[in-house]
mmCIF file of C-alpha atoms and ligand atoms in Angstrom:
data_model
loop_
_atom_site.group_PDB
_atom_site.id
_atom_site.type_symbol
_atom_site.label_atom_id
_atom_site.label_comp_id
_atom_site.label_asym_id
_atom_site.label_seq_id
_atom_site.Cartn_x
_atom_site.Cartn_y
_atom_site.Cartn_z
ATOM 1 C CA MET A 158 -34.331 -26.142 -61.876
ATOM 2 C CA LYS A 159 -32.659 -29.514 -62.650
ATOM 3 C CA ASN A 160 -30.439 -28.344 -65.456
ATOM 4 C CA TYR A 161 -29.343 -25.101 -63.918
ATOM 5 C CA ARG A 162 -25.825 -24.650 -62.589
ATOM 6 C CA ASN A 163 -24.872 -24.643 -58.867
ATOM 7 C CA GLU A 164 -24.817 -20.874 -58.600
ATOM 8 C CA THR A 165 -28.346 -20.573 -59.969
ATOM 9 C CA ILE A 166 -29.653 -23.453 -57.837
ATOM 10 C CA ALA A 167 -28.164 -21.881 -54.714
ATOM 11 C CA VAL A 168 -29.881 -18.568 -55.266
ATOM 12 C CA ARG A 169 -33.258 -19.728 -56.625
ATOM 13 C CA PHE A 170 -34.261 -23.305 -55.927
ATOM 14 C CA GLY A 171 -35.323 -23.050 -52.272
ATOM 15 C CA ASP A 172 -37.717 -20.272 -53.022
ATOM 16 C CA THR A 173 -39.336 -21.904 -56.059
ATOM 17 C CA VAL A 174 -40.631 -24.668 -53.735
ATOM 18 C CA ASN A 175 -42.801 -22.100 -51.972
ATOM 19 C CA GLN A 176 -43.596 -20.029 -55.077
ATOM 20 C CA LYS A 177 -45.298 -23.138 -56.507
ATOM 21 C CA SER A 178 -47.248 -24.018 -53.423
ATOM 22 C CA LEU A 179 -48.358 -20.711 -51.954
ATOM 23 C CA TYR A 180 -50.748 -18.057 -53.121
ATOM 24 C CA SER A 181 -48.841 -15.210 -51.454
ATOM 25 C CA GLN A 182 -46.482 -14.836 -54.483
ATOM 26 C CA ASP A 183 -43.481 -14.423 -52.156
ATOM 27 C CA VAL A 184 -40.133 -14.006 -53.936
ATOM 28 C CA VAL A 185 -38.358 -15.293 -50.778
ATOM 29 C CA THR A 186 -39.468 -18.299 -48.706
ATOM 30 C CA PRO A 187 -41.273 -16.998 -45.596
ATOM 31 C CA ILE A 188 -40.861 -18.241 -42.044
ATOM 32 C CA HIS A 189 -43.810 -20.484 -41.298
ATOM 33 C CA LEU A 190 -44.110 -20.597 -37.552
ATOM 34 C CA SER A 191 -47.473 -22.455 -37.212
ATOM 35 C CA SER A 192 -46.757 -25.614 -35.245
ATOM 36 C CA THR A 193 -49.847 -27.300 -36.634
ATOM 37 C CA ASN A 194 -51.980 -27.191 -39.748
ATOM 38 C CA TYR A 195 -55.706 -27.556 -39.980
ATOM 39 C CA TRP A 196 -57.566 -30.375 -41.786
ATOM 40 C CA LYS A 197 -60.650 -29.582 -43.897
ATOM 41 C CA GLN A 198 -62.284 -32.871 -42.825
ATOM 42 C CA ILE A 199 -61.032 -35.838 -40.877
ATOM 43 C CA ASP A 200 -60.287 -37.543 -44.195
ATOM 44 C CA GLN A 201 -58.735 -34.417 -45.766
ATOM 45 C CA PRO A 202 -55.341 -33.508 -44.256
ATOM 46 C CA GLY A 203 -53.353 -30.853 -46.058
ATOM 47 C CA PRO A 204 -49.806 -31.285 -47.279
ATOM 48 C CA TYR A 205 -48.528 -30.344 -43.776
ATOM 49 C CA GLU A 206 -49.985 -31.658 -40.532
ATOM 50 C CA TYR A 207 -47.619 -31.034 -37.655
ATOM 51 C CA ILE A 208 -44.339 -29.077 -37.402
ATOM 52 C CA ARG A 209 -42.095 -31.994 -36.265
ATOM 53 C CA SER A 210 -43.234 -34.102 -39.253
ATOM 54 C CA GLN A 211 -42.898 -31.297 -41.810
ATOM 55 C CA ASN A 212 -43.007 -27.542 -42.135
ATOM 56 C CA PRO A 213 -43.130 -25.434 -45.284
ATOM 57 C CA THR A 214 -39.931 -23.446 -44.504
ATOM 58 C CA ARG A 215 -37.998 -26.554 -43.643
ATOM 59 C CA HIS A 216 -39.407 -28.333 -46.629
ATOM 60 C CA ALA A 217 -38.121 -25.535 -48.912
ATOM 61 C CA LEU A 218 -34.667 -25.890 -47.321
ATOM 62 C CA GLU A 219 -34.714 -29.692 -47.693
ATOM 63 C CA GLN A 220 -35.560 -29.377 -51.360
ATOM 64 C CA GLN A 221 -32.724 -26.864 -51.754
ATOM 65 C CA LEU A 222 -30.293 -29.156 -49.981
ATOM 66 C CA ALA A 223 -31.248 -32.142 -52.091
ATOM 67 C CA ALA A 224 -30.783 -30.171 -55.322
ATOM 68 C CA LEU A 225 -27.378 -28.930 -54.233
ATOM 69 C CA GLU A 226 -26.136 -32.338 -53.170
ATOM 70 C CA HIS A 227 -27.568 -34.113 -56.268
ATOM 71 C CA ALA A 228 -29.790 -36.209 -53.917
ATOM 72 C CA ASN A 229 -33.335 -37.468 -54.237
ATOM 73 C CA HIS A 230 -34.038 -36.752 -50.544
ATOM 74 C CA ALA A 231 -32.652 -34.350 -47.879
ATOM 75 C CA PHE A 232 -33.511 -33.829 -44.214
ATOM 76 C CA ALA A 233 -32.739 -30.809 -42.107
ATOM 77 C CA PHE A 234 -31.737 -31.350 -38.492
ATOM 78 C CA ALA A 235 -31.199 -29.148 -35.462
ATOM 79 C CA SER A 236 -27.401 -29.742 -35.631
ATOM 80 C CA GLY A 237 -24.793 -31.779 -37.425
ATOM 81 C CA GLN A 238 -24.699 -34.116 -34.421
ATOM 82 C CA ALA A 239 -28.503 -34.628 -34.599
ATOM 83 C CA ALA A 240 -28.143 -35.506 -38.258
ATOM 84 C CA GLU A 241 -25.331 -38.024 -37.550
ATOM 85 C CA THR A 242 -27.473 -39.552 -34.716
ATOM 86 C CA ALA A 243 -30.359 -40.000 -37.057
ATOM 87 C CA VAL A 244 -28.165 -41.787 -39.616
ATOM 88 C CA LEU A 245 -26.728 -44.105 -36.953
ATOM 89 C CA LEU A 246 -30.181 -44.857 -35.428
ATOM 90 C CA SER A 247 -31.652 -45.556 -38.869
ATOM 91 C CA ILE A 248 -29.096 -48.179 -39.852
ATOM 92 C CA LEU A 249 -27.549 -49.784 -36.792
ATOM 93 C CA LYS A 250 -28.802 -52.460 -34.379
ATOM 94 C CA ASN A 251 -27.233 -53.816 -31.248
ATOM 95 C CA GLY A 252 -24.132 -55.824 -32.164
ATOM 96 C CA ASP A 253 -23.277 -53.867 -35.309
ATOM 97 C CA HIS A 254 -19.867 -52.478 -36.184
ATOM 98 C CA ILE A 255 -18.629 -49.210 -37.774
ATOM 99 C CA ILE A 256 -15.395 -48.496 -39.561
ATOM 100 C CA GLY A 257 -14.397 -44.893 -39.226
ATOM 101 C CA TYR A 258 -11.552 -42.885 -40.870
ATOM 102 C CA ASP A 259 -8.846 -42.514 -38.227
ATOM 103 C CA ASP A 260 -9.105 -38.720 -38.421
ATOM 104 C CA LEU A 261 -12.692 -37.537 -37.852
ATOM 105 C CA TYR A 262 -14.356 -34.623 -36.022
ATOM 106 C CA GLY A 263 -13.911 -35.334 -32.299
ATOM 107 C CA GLY A 264 -17.620 -35.019 -31.646
ATOM 108 C CA THR A 265 -18.396 -37.771 -34.193
ATOM 109 C CA LYS A 266 -15.971 -40.158 -32.444
ATOM 110 C CA ARG A 267 -17.448 -39.159 -29.046
ATOM 111 C CA LEU A 268 -20.979 -39.874 -30.312
ATOM 112 C CA ILE A 269 -20.024 -43.292 -31.488
ATOM 113 C CA ASN A 270 -17.689 -44.246 -28.662
ATOM 114 C CA SER A 271 -19.550 -42.861 -25.699
ATOM 115 C CA VAL A 272 -23.183 -42.907 -26.754
ATOM 116 C CA PHE A 273 -23.741 -45.688 -29.373
ATOM 117 C CA ASN A 274 -21.243 -47.833 -27.577
ATOM 118 C CA ASN A 275 -23.752 -48.125 -24.724
ATOM 119 C CA PHE A 276 -26.179 -49.789 -27.135
ATOM 120 C CA GLY A 277 -23.760 -52.451 -28.286
ATOM 121 C CA ILE A 278 -22.217 -50.634 -31.319
ATOM 122 C CA SER A 279 -18.519 -51.028 -31.765
ATOM 123 C CA ALA A 280 -16.138 -49.069 -33.996
ATOM 124 C CA ASN A 281 -12.604 -49.212 -35.374
ATOM 125 C CA TYR A 282 -10.809 -46.133 -36.773
ATOM 126 C CA VAL A 283 -8.416 -47.037 -39.502
ATOM 127 C CA ASP A 284 -6.318 -45.477 -42.316
ATOM 128 C CA VAL A 285 -8.862 -46.042 -45.096
ATOM 129 C CA THR A 286 -6.304 -45.022 -47.712
ATOM 130 C CA LYS A 287 -4.616 -48.430 -47.264
ATOM 131 C CA GLU A 288 -6.645 -51.017 -49.085
ATOM 132 C CA ASP A 289 -5.274 -53.952 -47.137
ATOM 133 C CA ILE A 290 -5.943 -52.248 -43.780
ATOM 134 C CA LEU A 291 -9.432 -51.419 -44.868
ATOM 135 C CA GLU A 292 -10.205 -54.986 -46.066
ATOM 136 C CA LYS A 293 -8.816 -56.439 -42.811
ATOM 137 C CA SER A 294 -11.008 -54.143 -40.698
ATOM 138 C CA ILE A 295 -14.245 -55.368 -42.337
ATOM 139 C CA ARG A 296 -16.150 -57.774 -40.132
ATOM 140 C CA PRO A 297 -19.333 -59.793 -40.791
ATOM 141 C CA ASN A 298 -21.261 -57.279 -38.597
ATOM 142 C CA THR A 299 -19.818 -54.091 -40.215
ATOM 143 C CA LYS A 300 -22.689 -51.954 -41.449
ATOM 144 C CA ILE A 301 -21.207 -48.525 -42.047
ATOM 145 C CA ILE A 302 -17.994 -46.866 -43.114
ATOM 146 C CA TRP A 303 -17.816 -43.228 -41.913
ATOM 147 C CA LEU A 304 -15.623 -40.880 -43.909
ATOM 148 C CA GLU A 305 -14.697 -37.223 -44.008
ATOM 149 C CA SER A 306 -12.792 -35.945 -47.035
ATOM 150 C CA PRO A 307 -10.978 -33.727 -46.192
ATOM 151 C CA THR A 308 -10.840 -34.890 -42.615
ATOM 152 C CA ASN A 309 -11.112 -32.664 -39.549
ATOM 153 C CA PRO A 310 -8.439 -31.488 -38.627
ATOM 154 C CA LEU A 311 -5.648 -33.082 -40.649
ATOM 155 C CA MET A 312 -7.067 -32.505 -44.086
ATOM 156 C CA LYS A 313 -6.612 -36.145 -45.220
ATOM 157 C CA LEU A 314 -8.685 -37.344 -48.173
ATOM 158 C CA ALA A 315 -10.583 -40.560 -48.800
ATOM 159 C CA ASP A 316 -10.955 -41.978 -52.302
ATOM 160 C CA ILE A 317 -14.797 -42.133 -52.017
ATOM 161 C CA SER A 318 -15.299 -44.002 -55.298
ATOM 162 C CA ALA A 319 -12.592 -46.625 -54.679
ATOM 163 C CA ILE A 320 -13.648 -47.201 -51.024
ATOM 164 C CA SER A 321 -17.311 -47.433 -52.055
ATOM 165 C CA LYS A 322 -16.481 -50.184 -54.566
ATOM 166 C CA ILE A 323 -14.544 -52.207 -51.972
ATOM 167 C CA VAL A 324 -17.060 -51.970 -49.122
ATOM 168 C CA HIS A 325 -20.183 -52.301 -51.246
ATOM 169 C CA LYS A 326 -19.147 -55.866 -52.023
ATOM 170 C CA HIS A 327 -19.629 -56.564 -48.308
ATOM 171 C CA GLY A 328 -23.037 -54.766 -48.093
ATOM 172 C CA ILE A 329 -21.526 -51.904 -46.105
ATOM 173 C CA LEU A 330 -23.012 -48.397 -46.463
ATOM 174 C CA VAL A 331 -20.699 -45.492 -47.167
ATOM 175 C CA VAL A 332 -21.437 -42.263 -45.161
ATOM 176 C CA VAL A 333 -19.531 -39.165 -46.060
ATOM 177 C CA ASP A 334 -19.443 -36.036 -43.925
ATOM 178 C CA ASN A 335 -19.164 -33.371 -46.616
ATOM 179 C CA THR A 336 -18.994 -30.416 -44.230
ATOM 180 C CA PHE A 337 -15.572 -29.139 -45.273
ATOM 181 C CA LEU A 338 -16.056 -28.978 -49.016
ATOM 182 C CA THR A 339 -19.857 -28.522 -49.231
ATOM 183 C CA PRO A 340 -21.848 -29.595 -52.241
ATOM 184 C CA TYR A 341 -20.501 -26.652 -54.182
ATOM 185 C CA LEU A 342 -17.080 -28.322 -54.346
ATOM 186 C CA GLN A 343 -17.856 -32.051 -53.892
ATOM 187 C CA ASN A 344 -20.821 -34.420 -54.355
ATOM 188 C CA PRO A 345 -20.103 -37.753 -52.566
ATOM 189 C CA LEU A 346 -23.311 -39.356 -53.801
ATOM 190 C CA ASP A 347 -22.095 -38.991 -57.405
ATOM 191 C CA LEU A 348 -18.900 -40.736 -56.366
ATOM 192 C CA GLY A 349 -20.680 -43.771 -54.978
ATOM 193 C CA ALA A 350 -21.442 -42.830 -51.397
ATOM 194 C CA ASP A 351 -24.847 -43.847 -50.001
ATOM 195 C CA ILE A 352 -25.407 -41.114 -47.451
ATOM 196 C CA VAL A 353 -24.080 -37.580 -47.053
ATOM 197 C CA VAL A 354 -24.145 -35.740 -43.701
ATOM 198 C CA HIS A 355 -23.363 -32.137 -43.050
ATOM 199 C CA SER A 356 -22.797 -29.797 -40.124
ATOM 200 C CA GLY A 357 -24.611 -26.886 -41.827
ATOM 201 C CA THR A 358 -23.570 -24.738 -38.911
ATOM 202 C CA LYS A 359 -20.482 -24.169 -40.902
ATOM 203 C CA TYR A 360 -20.535 -23.124 -44.603
ATOM 204 C CA PHE A 361 -24.355 -23.525 -45.132
ATOM 205 C CA GLY A 362 -25.260 -20.822 -42.667
ATOM 206 C CA GLY A 363 -21.946 -19.135 -43.460
ATOM 207 C CA HIS A 364 -22.255 -16.387 -40.864
ATOM 208 C CA SER A 365 -21.593 -18.309 -37.584
ATOM 209 C CA ASP A 366 -25.104 -17.621 -36.393
ATOM 210 C CA VAL A 367 -27.152 -20.808 -36.900
ATOM 211 C CA LEU A 368 -26.775 -24.395 -35.646
ATOM 212 C CA ASN A 369 -28.023 -26.937 -38.188
ATOM 213 C CA GLY A 370 -27.314 -30.228 -39.845
ATOM 214 C CA ALA A 371 -28.404 -32.249 -42.867
ATOM 215 C CA VAL A 372 -28.660 -35.752 -44.334
ATOM 216 C CA MET A 373 -28.850 -36.381 -48.105
ATOM 217 C CA ILE A 374 -29.743 -39.740 -49.708
ATOM 218 C CA ASN A 375 -30.777 -41.220 -53.026
ATOM 219 C CA ASP A 376 -32.184 -44.569 -51.912
ATOM 220 C CA LYS A 377 -35.938 -44.438 -51.147
ATOM 221 C CA VAL A 378 -35.903 -47.200 -48.487
ATOM 222 C CA LEU A 379 -33.007 -45.547 -46.641
ATOM 223 C CA SER A 380 -34.632 -42.124 -46.829
ATOM 224 C CA ASP A 381 -37.857 -43.535 -45.392
ATOM 225 C CA GLN A 382 -35.858 -44.895 -42.508
ATOM 226 C CA ILE A 383 -34.267 -41.471 -41.916
ATOM 227 C CA ARG A 384 -37.662 -39.704 -42.174
ATOM 228 C CA HIS A 385 -39.027 -42.175 -39.615
ATOM 229 C CA VAL A 386 -36.189 -41.535 -37.168
ATOM 230 C CA GLN A 387 -36.309 -37.817 -37.778
ATOM 231 C CA ASN A 388 -40.000 -37.761 -36.944
ATOM 232 C CA SER A 389 -39.710 -40.157 -34.063
ATOM 233 C CA THR A 390 -36.743 -38.611 -32.277
ATOM 234 C CA GLY A 391 -37.659 -34.992 -33.184
ATOM 235 C CA GLY A 392 -34.265 -33.361 -33.724
ATOM 236 C CA VAL A 393 -35.660 -31.211 -36.573
ATOM 237 C CA LEU A 394 -34.524 -27.733 -37.635
ATOM 238 C CA SER A 395 -36.835 -24.866 -36.551
ATOM 239 C CA PRO A 396 -38.572 -22.708 -39.187
ATOM 240 C CA PHE A 397 -36.558 -19.640 -38.203
ATOM 241 C CA ASP A 398 -33.286 -21.496 -38.480
ATOM 242 C CA SER A 399 -34.386 -23.140 -41.742
ATOM 243 C CA TYR A 400 -34.927 -19.590 -43.061
ATOM 244 C CA LEU A 401 -31.450 -18.535 -41.932
ATOM 245 C CA VAL A 402 -29.881 -21.500 -43.717
ATOM 246 C CA LEU A 403 -31.869 -20.892 -46.873
ATOM 247 C CA ARG A 404 -30.625 -17.293 -46.732
ATOM 248 C CA GLY A 405 -27.004 -18.414 -46.189
ATOM 249 C CA LEU A 406 -27.098 -20.972 -49.006
ATOM 250 C CA LYS A 407 -27.800 -18.275 -51.660
ATOM 251 C CA THR A 408 -24.232 -17.070 -51.300
ATOM 252 C CA LEU A 409 -22.555 -20.466 -50.759
ATOM 253 C CA PRO A 410 -20.949 -20.519 -54.194
ATOM 254 C CA ILE A 411 -19.445 -17.007 -53.973
ATOM 255 C CA ARG A 412 -18.367 -17.554 -50.371
ATOM 256 C CA MET A 413 -16.716 -20.852 -51.167
ATOM 257 C CA GLU A 414 -14.767 -19.260 -54.054
ATOM 258 C CA ALA A 415 -13.624 -16.474 -51.737
ATOM 259 C CA HIS A 416 -12.698 -18.866 -48.856
ATOM 260 C CA GLU A 417 -10.710 -20.967 -51.242
ATOM 261 C CA ARG A 418 -8.920 -18.032 -52.903
ATOM 262 C CA ASN A 419 -7.750 -16.849 -49.448
ATOM 263 C CA ALA A 420 -6.888 -20.341 -48.212
ATOM 264 C CA ARG A 421 -4.618 -21.100 -51.176
ATOM 265 C CA LYS A 422 -2.638 -17.876 -50.569
ATOM 266 C CA LEU A 423 -2.504 -18.425 -46.797
ATOM 267 C CA ALA A 424 -1.342 -22.026 -47.242
ATOM 268 C CA GLU A 425 1.463 -20.872 -49.551
ATOM 269 C CA TYR A 426 2.436 -18.189 -47.078
ATOM 270 C CA LEU A 427 2.510 -20.667 -44.183
ATOM 271 C CA GLN A 428 4.489 -23.171 -46.176
ATOM 272 C CA LYS A 429 7.329 -20.610 -46.590
ATOM 273 C CA HIS A 430 7.281 -19.353 -43.021
ATOM 274 C CA CYS A 431 10.366 -20.428 -40.959
ATOM 275 C CA LYS A 432 8.284 -20.921 -37.822
ATOM 276 C CA VAL A 433 5.943 -23.429 -39.535
ATOM 277 C CA GLN A 434 6.897 -27.150 -39.520
ATOM 278 C CA LYS A 435 4.269 -28.540 -41.830
ATOM 279 C CA VAL A 436 1.123 -27.361 -43.640
ATOM 280 C CA PHE A 437 -1.922 -29.543 -44.341
ATOM 281 C CA TYR A 438 -3.987 -28.247 -47.271
ATOM 282 C CA PRO A 439 -5.088 -30.410 -50.256
ATOM 283 C CA GLY A 440 -4.535 -27.530 -52.629
ATOM 284 C CA LEU A 441 -0.796 -27.596 -52.107
ATOM 285 C CA THR A 442 0.924 -29.626 -54.828
ATOM 286 C CA ASP A 443 2.939 -31.469 -52.211
ATOM 287 C CA HIS A 444 -0.163 -32.651 -50.293
ATOM 288 C CA PRO A 445 0.190 -36.453 -50.678
ATOM 289 C CA GLN A 446 -3.419 -36.620 -52.112
ATOM 290 C CA TYR A 447 -3.272 -33.512 -54.329
ATOM 291 C CA GLU A 448 -4.094 -35.535 -57.469
ATOM 292 C CA LEU A 449 -7.044 -37.259 -55.754
ATOM 293 C CA ALA A 450 -8.293 -33.826 -54.583
ATOM 294 C CA LYS A 451 -8.309 -32.650 -58.186
ATOM 295 C CA LYS A 452 -9.992 -35.842 -59.361
ATOM 296 C CA GLN A 453 -12.909 -36.087 -56.910
ATOM 297 C CA ALA A 454 -13.639 -32.498 -56.033
ATOM 298 C CA ARG A 455 -14.055 -29.206 -57.824
ATOM 299 C CA GLY A 456 -11.865 -27.337 -55.336
ATOM 300 C CA PHE A 457 -9.842 -27.590 -52.107
ATOM 301 C CA GLY A 458 -11.899 -25.549 -49.730
ATOM 302 C CA GLY A 459 -11.110 -23.002 -47.068
ATOM 303 C CA MET A 460 -9.681 -25.126 -44.201
ATOM 304 C CA ILE A 461 -5.998 -25.324 -43.403
ATOM 305 C CA SER A 462 -4.058 -26.965 -40.534
ATOM 306 C CA PHE A 463 -0.396 -26.475 -39.762
ATOM 307 C CA GLU A 464 2.157 -27.510 -37.208
ATOM 308 C CA ILE A 465 3.999 -24.684 -35.570
ATOM 309 C CA ARG A 466 7.692 -25.029 -34.471
ATOM 310 C CA GLY A 467 8.148 -24.871 -30.756
ATOM 311 C CA GLY A 468 5.226 -27.050 -29.545
ATOM 312 C CA LEU A 469 2.516 -26.036 -27.153
ATOM 313 C CA ASP A 470 4.310 -22.958 -25.854
ATOM 314 C CA ALA A 471 4.814 -21.474 -29.376
ATOM 315 C CA ALA A 472 1.165 -22.375 -30.245
ATOM 316 C CA LYS A 473 -0.122 -20.581 -27.143
ATOM 317 C CA LYS A 474 1.966 -17.486 -27.791
ATOM 318 C CA PHE A 475 0.989 -17.362 -31.449
ATOM 319 C CA LEU A 476 -2.694 -17.891 -30.832
ATOM 320 C CA GLY A 477 -2.710 -15.320 -27.978
ATOM 321 C CA SER A 478 -1.005 -12.735 -30.191
ATOM 322 C CA LEU A 479 -3.396 -12.704 -33.209
ATOM 323 C CA GLU A 480 -5.591 -9.680 -33.458
ATOM 324 C CA LEU A 481 -7.763 -10.412 -36.546
ATOM 325 C CA PHE A 482 -8.132 -14.195 -36.416
ATOM 326 C CA ILE A 483 -10.660 -15.176 -33.672
ATOM 327 C CA LEU A 484 -9.711 -17.971 -31.296
ATOM 328 C CA ALA A 485 -12.860 -20.104 -31.473
ATOM 329 C CA GLU A 486 -14.206 -23.517 -32.346
ATOM 330 C CA SER A 487 -16.287 -24.041 -35.471
ATOM 331 C CA LEU A 488 -15.574 -23.055 -39.006
ATOM 332 C CA GLY A 489 -17.059 -21.972 -42.310
ATOM 333 C CA GLY A 490 -18.179 -18.491 -41.362
ATOM 334 C CA VAL A 491 -17.170 -15.363 -43.266
ATOM 335 C CA GLU A 492 -14.804 -14.416 -40.478
ATOM 336 C CA SER A 493 -11.443 -16.223 -39.999
ATOM 337 C CA LEU A 494 -11.398 -18.554 -37.004
ATOM 338 C CA ILE A 495 -8.395 -20.337 -35.568
ATOM 339 C CA GLU A 496 -8.123 -23.042 -32.927
ATOM 340 C CA HIS A 497 -5.961 -25.652 -31.216
ATOM 341 C CA PRO A 498 -7.525 -29.047 -31.999
ATOM 342 C CA ALA A 499 -5.786 -30.955 -29.155
ATOM 343 C CA LEU A 500 -7.165 -28.582 -26.495
ATOM 344 C CA MET A 501 -10.338 -27.469 -28.238
ATOM 345 C CA THR A 502 -12.298 -29.337 -30.940
ATOM 346 C CA HIS A 503 -10.667 -32.696 -30.403
ATOM 347 C CA ALA A 504 -10.293 -32.478 -26.586
ATOM 348 C CA SER A 505 -12.884 -35.217 -26.202
ATOM 349 C CA LEU A 506 -10.332 -37.682 -27.555
ATOM 350 C CA THR A 507 -7.930 -39.259 -25.082
ATOM 351 C CA LYS A 508 -4.257 -38.300 -25.453
ATOM 352 C CA GLU A 509 -3.576 -41.740 -26.930
ATOM 353 C CA GLU A 510 -6.312 -41.305 -29.441
ATOM 354 C CA GLN A 511 -4.988 -37.905 -30.393
ATOM 355 C CA ILE A 512 -1.541 -39.253 -30.909
ATOM 356 C CA LEU A 513 -2.841 -42.168 -33.002
ATOM 357 C CA ALA A 514 -4.819 -39.739 -35.152
ATOM 358 C CA GLY A 515 -1.716 -37.451 -35.536
ATOM 359 C CA ILE A 516 -3.137 -34.515 -33.590
ATOM 360 C CA SER A 517 -0.131 -33.037 -31.869
ATOM 361 C CA GLU A 518 0.157 -30.037 -29.487
ATOM 362 C CA SER A 519 1.791 -28.117 -32.297
ATOM 363 C CA LEU A 520 -1.283 -28.430 -34.539
ATOM 364 C CA ILE A 521 -3.290 -25.273 -35.291
ATOM 365 C CA ARG A 522 -6.433 -25.301 -37.464
ATOM 366 C CA VAL A 523 -7.569 -22.302 -39.486
ATOM 367 C CA SER A 524 -10.990 -21.628 -41.014
ATOM 368 C CA VAL A 525 -9.974 -19.037 -43.557
ATOM 369 C CA GLY A 526 -12.607 -16.305 -43.846
ATOM 370 C CA ILE A 527 -13.290 -13.872 -46.655
ATOM 371 C CA GLU A 528 -11.451 -10.779 -45.266
ATOM 372 C CA HIS A 529 -8.711 -9.275 -47.357
ATOM 373 C CA ILE A 530 -5.883 -11.825 -47.583
ATOM 374 C CA ASP A 531 -3.179 -9.166 -46.962
ATOM 375 C CA ASP A 532 -4.747 -8.299 -43.622
ATOM 376 C CA LEU A 533 -4.851 -11.962 -42.698
ATOM 377 C CA ILE A 534 -1.205 -12.470 -43.588
ATOM 378 C CA GLU A 535 -0.108 -9.361 -41.787
ATOM 379 C CA ASP A 536 -1.870 -10.570 -38.660
ATOM 380 C CA MET A 537 -0.176 -13.917 -38.822
ATOM 381 C CA ASN A 538 3.119 -12.236 -39.446
ATOM 382 C CA GLN A 539 2.956 -10.089 -36.312
ATOM 383 C CA ALA A 540 1.833 -13.070 -34.228
ATOM 384 C CA PHE A 541 4.695 -15.203 -35.463
ATOM 385 C CA ASP A 542 7.054 -12.397 -34.589
ATOM 386 C CA CYS A 543 5.779 -12.533 -30.977
ATOM 387 C CA ILE A 544 6.992 -16.081 -30.467
HETATM 388 O O1 LIG B 746 -21.713 -28.638 -34.401
HETATM 389 P P1 LIG B 746 -22.651 -29.452 -35.211
HETATM 390 O O2 LIG B 746 -23.494 -28.686 -36.157
HETATM 391 O O3 LIG B 746 -23.481 -30.409 -34.384
HETATM 392 O O4 LIG B 746 -21.812 -30.391 -36.220
HETATM 393 C C1 LIG B 746 -20.912 -31.362 -35.790
HETATM 394 C C2 LIG B 746 -19.798 -31.647 -36.822
HETATM 395 C C3 LIG B 746 -19.979 -32.661 -37.699
HETATM 396 N N1 LIG B 746 -19.016 -32.901 -38.677
HETATM 397 C C4 LIG B 746 -17.970 -32.120 -38.767
HETATM 398 C C5 LIG B 746 -16.952 -32.397 -39.861
HETATM 399 C C6 LIG B 746 -17.738 -30.989 -37.929
HETATM 400 O O5 LIG B 746 -16.684 -30.258 -38.084
HETATM 401 C C7 LIG B 746 -18.733 -30.766 -36.924
HETATM 402 C C8 LIG B 746 -18.557 -29.631 -35.903
HETATM 403 N N2 LIG B 746 -17.244 -29.151 -35.849
HETATM 404 C C9 LIG B 746 -16.802 -28.142 -35.053
HETATM 405 C C10 LIG B 746 -17.599 -27.484 -34.176
HETATM 406 C C11 LIG B 746 -15.379 -27.813 -35.215
HETATM 407 O O6 LIG B 746 -14.954 -26.706 -34.778
HETATM 408 O O7 LIG B 746 -14.715 -28.649 -35.876
#
């Protein structure tokens, strides 16, 4: 499968893993529910022993994820947060330090600041686009730089290859959360990152019905550490959920194309609307990192944020008046979701942290679905008219 293109890998690769190893000649990977596997003799274990350590359905998914992300190794977890936890536990020790992009998913900052902080891990969140700021934030005990590109929710980019070159000189590992673009549009490992994490709850599943996460790595030593933590802490993905993600991944390429097609049109529409102050979408030519977006990714994705004129009152009225867009956290499903980061996905940040990150009460985030774009625009039009 190595030389096939993304679309072919997405549809076929996960199933070939099982087609090779099973005698049932299934076209589609089955759901293996058995929680344990028998040994022929005490010195003859099979390829699978116990469900937490490995499972055929999860294994097929992990092979599929590795192929899509151009990684040697992939690990499927019960959530994006479980995947992040495994990465942090695999690398960090008491006294270590993390540099994070100043705009990251609120749950990631919460995990670092309120869980890992209790075990002696410290973190600084900085504007990684400024080389001098980045260099200054590096400490002798810095072990990880944590990036999203684009970031959640402000759609800022990080130059993955430039940052990797700078921090690798200091022995720091580069972790990229590739949830927003997915491996269909961006492969951070090819750009110099060491570890990729995903909330697969989003575009991997694609239908807002399965919680899951993933870690992808090339380095053998690092991957052994992740495997050890995954098996020891047990936050693995269940066989049924592995099947759902395998199923979702088959249409990842065509869904991403459709999400992006709609997102570009919606971003242009929003940009022209008199009740919109500012639009954040890397596919707009006036996005400050538009050139970087074109250089390091194969597309701009389906996520948009914008600031509405009129502050919290206008945001409330607008969000309450939408009929087609669903007011909900999460993203990446076929249906369009909309939310208010300050009160919803990023509410775990303090007011000060929100202000520092640039998350205002006027900010609205859209996960553009694959409905007809005219229906989406008409819905926004009527909701803007209600303000
Ligand atoms: O929800 P979970 O699968 O555990 O993934 C956490 C996570 C990690 N990384 C990014 C970039 C994310 O956006 C998320 C989850 N985000 C939302 C639920 C949200 O609405 O932004």
